[in-house]
XYZ file of C-alpha atoms in Angstrom:
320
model
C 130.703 113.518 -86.013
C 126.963 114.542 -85.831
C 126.457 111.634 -83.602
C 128.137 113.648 -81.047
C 126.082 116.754 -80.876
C 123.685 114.485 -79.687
C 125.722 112.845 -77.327
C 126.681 116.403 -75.718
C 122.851 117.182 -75.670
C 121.343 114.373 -74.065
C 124.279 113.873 -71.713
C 124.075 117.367 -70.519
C 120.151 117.105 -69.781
C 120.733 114.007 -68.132
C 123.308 116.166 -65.674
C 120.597 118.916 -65.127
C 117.765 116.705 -65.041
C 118.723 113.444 -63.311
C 122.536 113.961 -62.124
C 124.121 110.809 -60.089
C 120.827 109.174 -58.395
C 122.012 107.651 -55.198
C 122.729 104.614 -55.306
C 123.105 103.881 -59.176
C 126.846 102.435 -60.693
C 129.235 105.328 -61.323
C 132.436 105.111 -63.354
C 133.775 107.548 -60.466
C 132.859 104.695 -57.749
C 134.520 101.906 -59.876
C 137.476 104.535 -59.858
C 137.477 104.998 -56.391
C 137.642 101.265 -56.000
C 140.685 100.718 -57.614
C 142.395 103.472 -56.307
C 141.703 102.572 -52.997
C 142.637 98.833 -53.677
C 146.247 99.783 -55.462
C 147.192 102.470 -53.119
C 146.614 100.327 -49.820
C 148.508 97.487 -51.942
C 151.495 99.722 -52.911
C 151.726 101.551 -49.778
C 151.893 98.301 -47.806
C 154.841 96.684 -50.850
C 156.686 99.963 -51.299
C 158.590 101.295 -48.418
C 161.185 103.957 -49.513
C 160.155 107.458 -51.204
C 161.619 106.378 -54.359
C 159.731 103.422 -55.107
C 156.294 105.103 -53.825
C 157.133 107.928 -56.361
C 156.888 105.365 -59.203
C 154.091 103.335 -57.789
C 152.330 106.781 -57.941
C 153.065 106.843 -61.359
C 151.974 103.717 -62.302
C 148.654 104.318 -60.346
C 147.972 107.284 -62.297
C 148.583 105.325 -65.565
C 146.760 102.691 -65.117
C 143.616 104.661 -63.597
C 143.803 107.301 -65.906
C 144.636 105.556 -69.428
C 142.353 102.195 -68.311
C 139.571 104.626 -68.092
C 139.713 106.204 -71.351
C 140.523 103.135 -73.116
C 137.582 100.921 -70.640
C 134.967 103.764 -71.711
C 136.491 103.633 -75.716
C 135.980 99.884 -75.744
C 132.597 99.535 -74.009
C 131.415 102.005 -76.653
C 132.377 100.152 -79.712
C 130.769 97.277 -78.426
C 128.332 98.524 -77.486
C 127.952 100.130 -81.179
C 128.468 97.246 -82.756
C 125.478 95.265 -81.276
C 122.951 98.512 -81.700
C 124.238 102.090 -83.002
C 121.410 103.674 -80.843
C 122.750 101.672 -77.658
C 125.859 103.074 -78.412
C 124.417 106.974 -78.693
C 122.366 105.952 -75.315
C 125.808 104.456 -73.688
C 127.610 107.181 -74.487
C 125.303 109.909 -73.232
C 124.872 108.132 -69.981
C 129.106 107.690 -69.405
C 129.333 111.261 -70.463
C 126.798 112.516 -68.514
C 128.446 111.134 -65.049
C 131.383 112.611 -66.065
C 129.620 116.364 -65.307
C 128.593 117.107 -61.649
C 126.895 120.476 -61.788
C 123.730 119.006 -60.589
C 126.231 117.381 -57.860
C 127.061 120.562 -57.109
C 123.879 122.357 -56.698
C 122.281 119.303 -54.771
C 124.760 119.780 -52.199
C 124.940 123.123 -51.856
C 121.064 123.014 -51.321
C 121.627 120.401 -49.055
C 123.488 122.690 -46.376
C 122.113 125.948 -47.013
C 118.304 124.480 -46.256
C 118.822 123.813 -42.506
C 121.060 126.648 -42.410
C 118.527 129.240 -43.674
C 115.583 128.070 -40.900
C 118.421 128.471 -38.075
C 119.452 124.665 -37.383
C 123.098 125.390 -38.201
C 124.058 122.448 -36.278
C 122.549 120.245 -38.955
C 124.210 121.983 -41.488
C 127.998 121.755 -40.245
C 126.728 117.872 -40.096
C 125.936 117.897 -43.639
C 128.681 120.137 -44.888
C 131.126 117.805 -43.678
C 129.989 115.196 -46.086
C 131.243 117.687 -48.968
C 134.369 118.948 -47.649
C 137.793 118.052 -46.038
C 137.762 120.809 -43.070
C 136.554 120.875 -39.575
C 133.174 122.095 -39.535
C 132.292 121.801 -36.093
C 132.515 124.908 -34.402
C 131.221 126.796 -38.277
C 129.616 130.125 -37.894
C 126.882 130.586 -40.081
C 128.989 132.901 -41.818
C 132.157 130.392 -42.230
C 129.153 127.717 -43.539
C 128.459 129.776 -45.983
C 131.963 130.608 -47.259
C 132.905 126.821 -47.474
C 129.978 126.539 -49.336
C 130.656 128.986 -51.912
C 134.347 127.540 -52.216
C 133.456 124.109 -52.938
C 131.073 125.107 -55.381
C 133.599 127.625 -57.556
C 136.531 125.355 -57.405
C 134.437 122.562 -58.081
C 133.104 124.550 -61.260
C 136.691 123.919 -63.335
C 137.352 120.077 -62.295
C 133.668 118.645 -61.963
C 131.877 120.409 -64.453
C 134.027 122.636 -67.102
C 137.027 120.667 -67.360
C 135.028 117.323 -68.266
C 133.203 119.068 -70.806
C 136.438 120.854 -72.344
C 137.868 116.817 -73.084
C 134.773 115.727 -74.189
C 134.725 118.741 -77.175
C 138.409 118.032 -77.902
C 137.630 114.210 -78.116
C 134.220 115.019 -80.369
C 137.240 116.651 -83.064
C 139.231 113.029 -83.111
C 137.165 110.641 -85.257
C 138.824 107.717 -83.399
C 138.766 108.909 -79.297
C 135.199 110.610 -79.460
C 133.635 112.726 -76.693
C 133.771 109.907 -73.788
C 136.965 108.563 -73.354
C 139.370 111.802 -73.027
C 136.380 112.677 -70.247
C 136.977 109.949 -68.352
C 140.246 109.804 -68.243
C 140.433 113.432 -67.062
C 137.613 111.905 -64.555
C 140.072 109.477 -63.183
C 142.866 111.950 -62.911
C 140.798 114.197 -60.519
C 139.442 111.650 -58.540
C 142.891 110.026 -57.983
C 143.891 113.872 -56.927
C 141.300 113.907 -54.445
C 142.083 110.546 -52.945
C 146.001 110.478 -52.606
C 146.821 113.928 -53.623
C 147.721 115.118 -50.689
C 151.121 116.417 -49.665
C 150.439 114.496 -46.028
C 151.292 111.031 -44.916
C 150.746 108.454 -46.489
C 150.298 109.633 -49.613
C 153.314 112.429 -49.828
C 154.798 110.214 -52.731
C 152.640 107.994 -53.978
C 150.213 110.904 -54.688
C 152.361 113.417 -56.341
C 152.354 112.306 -59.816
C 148.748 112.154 -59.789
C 148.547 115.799 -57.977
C 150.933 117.498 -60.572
C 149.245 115.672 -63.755
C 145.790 117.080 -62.578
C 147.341 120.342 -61.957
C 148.529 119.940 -65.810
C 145.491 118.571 -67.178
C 143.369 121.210 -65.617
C 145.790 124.322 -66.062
C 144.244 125.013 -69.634
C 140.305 124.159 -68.867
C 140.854 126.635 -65.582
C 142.073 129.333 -67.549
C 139.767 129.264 -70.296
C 136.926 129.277 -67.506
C 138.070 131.984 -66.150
C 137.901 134.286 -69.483
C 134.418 132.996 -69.916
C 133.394 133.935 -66.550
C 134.822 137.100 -66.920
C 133.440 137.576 -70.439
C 130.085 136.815 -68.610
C 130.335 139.645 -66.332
C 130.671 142.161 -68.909
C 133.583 143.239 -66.484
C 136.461 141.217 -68.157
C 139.294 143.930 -67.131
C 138.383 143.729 -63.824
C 138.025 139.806 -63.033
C 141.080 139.559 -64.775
C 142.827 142.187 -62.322
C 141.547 140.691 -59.647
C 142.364 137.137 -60.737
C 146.157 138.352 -61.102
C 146.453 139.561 -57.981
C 145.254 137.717 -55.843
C 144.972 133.738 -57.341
C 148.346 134.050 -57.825
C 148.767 134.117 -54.372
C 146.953 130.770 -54.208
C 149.121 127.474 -53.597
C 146.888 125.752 -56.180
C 147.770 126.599 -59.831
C 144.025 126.598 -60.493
C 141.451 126.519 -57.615
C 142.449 129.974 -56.719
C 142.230 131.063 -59.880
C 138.825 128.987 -59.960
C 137.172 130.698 -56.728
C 138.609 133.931 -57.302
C 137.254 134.463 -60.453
C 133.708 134.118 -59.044
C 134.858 135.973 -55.786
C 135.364 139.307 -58.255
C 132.144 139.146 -59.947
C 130.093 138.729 -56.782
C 132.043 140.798 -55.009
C 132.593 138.488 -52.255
C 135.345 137.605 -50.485
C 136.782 134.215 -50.200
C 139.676 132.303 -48.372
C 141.040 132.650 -44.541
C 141.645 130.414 -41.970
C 140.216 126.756 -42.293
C 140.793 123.852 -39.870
C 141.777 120.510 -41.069
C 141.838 117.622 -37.850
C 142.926 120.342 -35.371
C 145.298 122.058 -37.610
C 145.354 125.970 -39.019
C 145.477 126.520 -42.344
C 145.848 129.939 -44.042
C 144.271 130.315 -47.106
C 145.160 134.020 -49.146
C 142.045 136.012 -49.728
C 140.469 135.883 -52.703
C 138.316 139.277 -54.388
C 137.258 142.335 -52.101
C 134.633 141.939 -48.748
C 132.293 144.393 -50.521
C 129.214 142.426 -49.986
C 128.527 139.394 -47.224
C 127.851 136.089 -49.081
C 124.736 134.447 -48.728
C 122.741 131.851 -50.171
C 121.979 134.439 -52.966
C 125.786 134.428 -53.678
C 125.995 130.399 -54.171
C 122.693 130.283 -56.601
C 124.802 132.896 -58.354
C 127.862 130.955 -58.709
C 125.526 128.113 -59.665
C 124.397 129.932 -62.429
C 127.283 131.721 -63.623
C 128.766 128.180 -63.536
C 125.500 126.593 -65.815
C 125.895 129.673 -68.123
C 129.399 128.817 -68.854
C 128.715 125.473 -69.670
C 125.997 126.056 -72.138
C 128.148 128.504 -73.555
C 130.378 125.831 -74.214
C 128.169 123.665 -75.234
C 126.734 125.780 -77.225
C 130.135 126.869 -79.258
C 131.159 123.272 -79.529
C 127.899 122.571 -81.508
C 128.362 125.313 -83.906
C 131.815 124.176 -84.546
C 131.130 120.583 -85.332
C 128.298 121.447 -87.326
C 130.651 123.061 -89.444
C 133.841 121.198 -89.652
């Protein structure tokens, strides 16, 4: 089990230092692949709600539990022919799996043109990150998507992955990549057919409600830290309770409010999606404006958490 307090190390500096270079193979590419590939294939063979409810199941299976057992068997080969090209394999797969350089990249991204007054240029680039209209943004409204993309982004793309790779590190035959992965694929097929719209109303609810699941307990547990963090648990947590519950989302509201109390900011509203209103509940109190400062706060409240984490999970292998 030492082997994988190294594994957690170097993949973790690979995230900060190196992230997803554009360009380079990604597990979450070969993912988006398939998904893409079975979903067009289903949607065109399955015509009734009934039989797209249980190609949506069978979609989520074989995304989700291919993954895991893909990443499993790549590693024991690739153990088998070196053990130190198996450490290196594994860091590298378990690395991808974390986006909080992802994160910050793209939040630098918009908030650089937006800062030196060319807001134009950032709506373009926003729009690369998220599913709303961002044409007619305020600078304000930039800002805000910004900040909610980056805190709900902190359970599924960073904490969550690292959560199933520490519960894999404690089974002797899964280890820390494969149960990362997996959860991998289950977010990405949430964010590709997830959606309660056509086409994807049935064949994407399985997948929606098992990422819900799989996330529920990560979310939570992120949300304690964070408020931990602050040194203002009581009053996250009141926050938190009333107002993510208010949240359609059994964990991105729970996600962005959490940060939304300990910045004091104020998240949620109206957002635009092709044309059409959507109402969002307010998340934590308007006591201060956000701005950029708010985001590299998030960002850092987000990369404390993790090395928290990290940080308890080596401790705990050490001694088991």
């Amino acid at each position: 089990m030492i082997n994988n307090i190294y594994i957690l190390i170097i993949a973790a500096l690979l995230d900060y230092l190196i992230g997803d270079p554009w360009g380079w193979p990604h597990p979450v590419r070969v993912m988006g692949w398939i998904i893409s590939w079975l979903s067009k294939f289903f949607l065109q063979h399955c015509q009734s709600s009934l039989t797209q409810r249980l190609a949506g199941i069978v979609i989520a299976m074989i995304l989700i539990v291919g993954s895991g057992l893909s990443g499993w068997l790549i590693i024991q080969i690739a153990r088998w022919l070196n053990p130190l090209l198996g450490i290196v394999l594994e860091s590298i797969l378990l690395g991808s799996c974390f986006a909080l350089h992802s994160l910050r990249t793209a939040a630098v991204d918009v908030i650089q043109p937006l800062t030196i007054g060319k807001l134009e240029e950032a709506r373009q680039i926003l729009s690369n990150y998220v599913g709303r209209d961002t044409t007619n943004l305020s600078a304000a409204e930039v800002l805000r998507a910004v900040l909610e993309t980056v805190t709900e982004n902190a359970t599924d793309g960073v904490m969550a992955p690292l959560f199933y790779a520490i519960l894999g590190a404690f089974m002797p035959l899964v280890g820390v990549v494969p149960l990362a992965l997996a959860y991998k694929a289950s977010s990405t097929l949430d964010s590709m057919v997830g959606y309660r719209e056509a086409p994807y109303t049935y064949i994407g609810w399985f997948s929606a409600r098992l990422e819900d699941g799989l996330t529920w307990l990560p979310c939570r547990l992120t949300v304690m830290t964070l408020a931990l963090l602050s040194l203002k648990p009581v009053n996250v947590w009141r926050i938190c309770h009333r107002d993510a519950i208010q949240d359609p989302s059994p964990n991105s509201g729970w996600s962005e409010c959490a940060y939304a109390a300990i910045l004091g900011v104020q998240m949620g509203g109206i957002n635009w999606y092709r044309g059409v209103a959507k109402h969002k509940p307010f998340l934590g109190d308007a006591i201060y404006p956000i701005t950029p400062t708010s985001i590299h706060q998030a960002l850092q409240l987000t990369r404390y958490s993790f090395l928290l984490w990290l940080g308890l999970a080596i401790f705990l292998i050490r001694n088991s």
